[in-house]
Amino acid sequence: IIKYWWKKLPVDKKHSYKRILKKYRQWMYVVALFGASVGAYYLYSHIESVPITGRKRLMMLSRNHLQELGKMLYDEQVEVNRENFLSTNSLHYRRVKQVVARLFNSNTDIAQIKALHWEINVINSDEVNAFVLPDGQIFVHKGMLSTLGNDDALAFLLGHEMAHAILSHAAEQMSFFNVFDLLAAVTLGLVWALMPTDAVAIVAHWFHNSIASICLHRPYSRKLETEADIVGSNLATKACYDVRAATKFWEMLALKDPSNAGLEWLSTHPSHQKRAELIKDRMPELQEMWRLYECHNHNKNHRC
């Protein structure tokens, strides 16, 4: 908009504006410095620690905003899948409910897990997919249940998706990307102001949409996915599920899609093989948790 406004200005008007900018340049620096200081303080005041992991992050969305976001996304899913929800009496629904209940009851020491509004929805679809909305609404496609070999693998998968909600990853991503997009817009605007040509605008737009996505957005998403794998495997292990089943699941997917490993840098998720290796690397820690929660007695009393 600014670009086209400037191009349509008469030459004398352009020179007039340039003289004004030059005359008040020092005041503009002061205003810019003040604005940058206020912005920096605002961002600093919204730095918080991630629950469970303690990682520092920028969080600009409140709990109320999260609930509004969750409701909007939930309404969208209900509208799309209204005719495809399985009955609460179906075997698939009862399977998911049993695993979710065990995960929840074994992790009530986590405050965030009790603060969400957990709800189970199983969709009669062959799609291999499952996800949890920011406020705890769980959606599992029947195709995913058919792909997973047993409840141990299902517990890891649900633990992973529940971890996204517990850690408020959706709100974190929105906060991070909104700030980045704002800074990028300001930077690109300054670049264009210095070199107001169509070629510069095209290159700057391409850089923002392509390079920044590959070098910043997608790596950040992969980091959150890895964090959800770690927390999710902890949730499942505390519920006395054997998360080694998850390694078999990822390895199976890796065999079905060998190209996944080579194209990880283009993906928002780590490769299947890397996710399997993460679980293998954490097995000593997870086995210690297994002993701590006396999971060896689980088969006897169905409680850990």
XYZ file of C-alpha atoms in Angstrom:
304
model
C 0.000 0.000 0.000
C 2.749 2.445 0.998
C 4.694 1.505 -2.102
C 1.883 2.395 -4.499
C 1.004 5.533 -2.550
C 4.617 6.721 -2.892
C 4.780 5.912 -6.614
C 1.660 7.993 -7.310
C 2.972 11.057 -5.490
C 4.076 14.005 -7.664
C 7.832 14.620 -7.748
C 7.547 17.886 -5.800
C 5.586 16.121 -3.039
C 8.228 13.414 -2.815
C 10.971 16.038 -2.444
C 8.881 17.815 0.197
C 8.477 14.673 2.253
C 12.179 13.900 1.931
C 13.065 17.388 3.242
C 10.731 16.909 6.215
C 12.251 13.503 6.992
C 15.746 14.968 6.787
C 14.822 17.934 8.992
C 13.293 15.794 11.733
C 15.607 12.827 11.307
C 16.999 13.041 14.846
C 13.506 13.062 16.350
C 12.614 10.081 14.230
C 15.606 8.243 15.658
C 14.421 9.079 19.171
C 10.887 7.869 18.408
C 12.220 4.706 16.776
C 14.495 4.012 19.755
C 11.635 4.590 22.177
C 9.358 2.276 20.176
C 12.037 -0.401 20.036
C 12.575 -0.135 23.816
C 8.848 -0.452 24.522
C 8.632 -3.412 22.157
C 11.631 -5.115 23.750
C 10.170 -4.641 27.240
C 6.816 -6.003 26.070
C 8.460 -9.116 24.617
C 10.635 -9.597 27.711
C 7.575 -9.383 29.984
C 5.970 -12.220 28.016
C 8.848 -14.656 28.440
C 7.844 -17.681 30.523
C 9.012 -21.197 31.378
C 7.384 -24.137 29.621
C 5.583 -26.453 32.062
C 7.474 -29.693 32.824
C 10.549 -28.997 30.640
C 11.405 -25.512 31.942
C 12.416 -24.238 28.486
C 12.112 -20.456 28.074
C 9.703 -19.188 25.428
C 7.685 -16.212 24.266
C 3.978 -16.510 25.127
C 1.651 -13.708 24.114
C -1.706 -15.528 24.284
C -3.662 -15.716 27.547
C -5.615 -18.711 28.820
C -8.839 -17.057 27.622
C -7.384 -16.643 24.137
C -6.419 -20.310 24.144
C -9.940 -21.356 25.058
C -11.392 -19.158 22.306
C -8.945 -20.652 19.808
C -9.811 -24.167 20.972
C -13.546 -23.537 20.636
C -13.150 -22.126 17.128
C -11.070 -25.116 15.994
C -13.439 -27.533 17.720
C -16.477 -26.050 15.957
C -14.657 -26.423 12.634
C -13.928 -30.098 13.278
C -17.510 -30.791 14.366
C -18.823 -29.130 11.216
C -16.498 -31.150 8.965
C -16.953 -34.524 10.705
C -20.509 -34.226 11.988
C -21.684 -37.359 10.156
C -18.548 -39.396 10.867
C -18.194 -39.489 14.658
C -18.295 -43.011 16.061
C -20.664 -43.835 18.916
C -19.342 -43.745 22.466
C -20.329 -47.431 22.608
C -18.092 -48.431 19.693
C -15.019 -50.578 20.336
C -12.718 -47.939 18.838
C -14.090 -45.208 21.095
C -13.844 -47.388 24.196
C -10.250 -48.295 23.317
C -9.233 -44.639 23.082
C -11.188 -43.750 26.230
C -9.451 -46.483 28.243
C -5.971 -45.313 27.190
C -6.762 -41.618 27.756
C -8.207 -42.353 31.207
C -5.089 -44.278 32.190
C -2.827 -41.492 30.937
C -4.848 -38.886 32.810
C -5.118 -40.791 36.094
C -1.387 -41.549 36.131
C -0.358 -37.923 35.567
C -2.624 -35.928 37.888
C 0.495 -34.471 39.527
C 0.765 -32.218 36.449
C -1.383 -29.136 37.059
C -1.887 -28.392 33.361
C -3.399 -31.806 32.649
C -6.192 -31.089 35.130
C -6.826 -27.601 33.766
C -7.818 -28.715 30.256
C -11.254 -29.854 29.118
C -10.494 -33.329 27.825
C -12.995 -34.750 25.358
C -12.670 -37.788 23.090
C -13.826 -37.886 19.468
C -13.208 -40.870 17.194
C -13.774 -40.291 13.486
C -14.906 -43.039 11.117
C -12.217 -42.378 8.531
C -9.339 -44.380 7.059
C -7.026 -41.388 7.396
C -3.974 -42.130 9.563
C -4.199 -39.107 11.827
C -4.758 -38.008 15.419
C -4.509 -34.620 17.112
C -5.506 -32.704 20.240
C -6.852 -29.146 20.141
C -5.431 -26.458 22.473
C -8.174 -26.905 25.088
C -7.936 -30.717 25.246
C -10.385 -31.996 22.625
C -8.947 -35.272 21.292
C -9.613 -36.393 17.716
C -8.522 -39.844 16.508
C -9.220 -41.232 13.055
C -10.100 -44.925 12.838
C -7.322 -45.376 10.290
C -4.761 -44.470 12.958
C -6.190 -47.042 15.363
C -5.946 -49.702 12.661
C -2.315 -48.786 11.956
C -1.171 -48.882 15.576
C -0.357 -52.421 16.660
C -1.315 -52.211 20.315
C -2.289 -49.898 23.163
C 1.354 -49.245 24.074
C 1.911 -47.501 20.736
C -1.477 -45.776 21.024
C -0.556 -44.494 24.497
C 2.652 -42.948 23.161
C 0.809 -41.321 20.266
C -1.949 -39.926 22.508
C 0.653 -38.878 25.076
C 2.478 -36.972 22.350
C -0.684 -35.191 21.188
C -1.817 -34.477 24.753
C 1.639 -33.035 25.456
C 1.092 -30.439 22.724
C -2.007 -29.241 24.587
C -0.443 -29.462 28.055
C 2.561 -27.407 26.895
C 0.391 -24.923 24.905
C 2.461 -25.438 21.774
C -0.207 -23.986 19.464
C -0.230 -20.675 21.359
C 3.568 -20.653 21.469
C 3.822 -21.102 17.717
C 1.312 -18.327 17.092
C 3.235 -16.013 19.422
C 6.589 -16.774 17.837
C 5.431 -16.561 14.216
C 3.394 -13.385 14.757
C 6.405 -11.580 16.234
C 8.643 -12.874 13.463
C 6.181 -11.809 10.769
C 5.906 -8.338 12.329
C 9.691 -7.901 12.481
C 10.006 -9.249 8.949
C 7.375 -6.805 7.683
C 9.184 -3.863 9.282
C 12.535 -5.020 7.903
C 11.174 -5.582 4.403
C 9.493 -2.187 4.553
C 12.801 -0.516 5.402
C 14.579 -2.391 2.618
C 11.981 -1.271 0.123
C 12.155 2.319 1.413
C 15.882 2.330 0.658
C 15.520 0.545 -2.684
C 11.939 1.063 -3.910
C 11.937 -1.227 -6.938
C 9.671 -4.116 -7.917
C 12.632 -6.491 -8.111
C 13.607 -5.806 -4.497
C 9.993 -6.264 -3.374
C 9.740 -9.612 -5.197
C 13.048 -10.910 -3.802
C 12.178 -9.766 -0.272
C 8.750 -11.423 -0.467
C 10.288 -14.665 -1.780
C 12.920 -14.625 0.975
C 10.270 -14.222 3.672
C 7.982 -16.944 2.333
C 10.637 -19.485 1.356
C 13.987 -19.102 3.081
C 12.573 -17.957 6.422
C 10.100 -20.839 6.410
C 12.803 -23.451 5.791
C 15.421 -21.925 8.094
C 13.225 -20.752 10.960
C 9.559 -21.770 10.961
C 10.013 -25.461 10.195
C 13.003 -26.051 12.505
C 11.027 -24.387 15.307
C 8.081 -26.702 14.637
C 10.392 -29.732 14.664
C 11.755 -28.621 18.045
C 8.242 -28.542 19.488
C 7.470 -31.973 18.025
C 10.574 -33.404 19.689
C 9.595 -31.830 23.005
C 6.124 -33.379 22.686
C 7.735 -36.772 21.988
C 9.790 -36.484 25.180
C 6.914 -35.351 27.400
C 4.467 -37.739 25.739
C 6.753 -40.732 26.320
C 7.026 -39.686 29.979
C 3.227 -39.532 30.299
C 2.865 -42.989 28.756
C 5.662 -44.509 30.858
C 4.153 -43.132 34.080
C 0.946 -44.911 33.037
C 3.007 -48.104 32.708
C 2.795 -48.413 28.959
C 5.786 -49.866 27.126
C 6.856 -47.049 24.804
C 9.267 -49.344 22.989
C 6.224 -50.085 20.843
C 6.519 -46.525 19.536
C 9.952 -47.249 18.058
C 8.461 -50.112 16.043
C 5.706 -47.800 14.834
C 8.146 -45.118 13.636
C 10.442 -47.702 12.072
C 7.478 -49.179 10.212
C 6.587 -45.745 8.847
C 10.235 -45.157 7.910
C 10.239 -48.374 5.865
C 7.017 -47.354 4.130
C 8.374 -43.894 3.313
C 12.198 -43.964 2.975
C 12.235 -40.457 1.464
C 10.994 -39.036 4.785
C 14.518 -39.000 6.259
C 16.079 -37.114 3.368
C 13.376 -34.448 3.262
C 13.254 -33.701 6.992
C 14.556 -30.150 6.455
C 11.398 -29.425 4.441
C 9.085 -30.863 7.081
C 7.500 -29.527 10.260
C 8.188 -32.909 11.925
C 11.408 -34.848 12.605
C 11.965 -37.868 10.389
C 10.377 -41.171 11.452
C 13.828 -42.687 12.009
C 14.947 -39.811 14.245
C 11.828 -40.172 16.355
C 12.501 -43.891 16.778
C 16.113 -43.172 17.744
C 14.989 -40.589 20.326
C 12.930 -43.218 22.155
C 15.803 -45.716 21.988
C 18.244 -43.148 23.387
C 15.874 -42.365 26.264
C 15.193 -45.998 27.196
C 17.520 -46.045 30.265
C 15.683 -42.999 31.652
C 12.273 -44.434 30.792
C 13.152 -47.813 32.337
C 14.132 -46.014 35.527
C 10.712 -44.346 35.531
C 9.156 -47.766 34.960
C 10.853 -49.037 38.126
C 10.037 -45.875 40.079
C 6.310 -46.271 39.394
C 6.455 -50.018 40.094
C 5.183 -50.869 36.650
C 6.394 -54.452 37.004
C 3.333 -54.959 39.224
C 0.996 -53.444 36.682
C -0.114 -56.732 35.154
C -1.075 -57.944 38.592
C -3.229 -55.047 39.765
C -3.690 -52.928 36.584
C -2.398 -49.898 38.422
C 0.934 -48.141 38.493
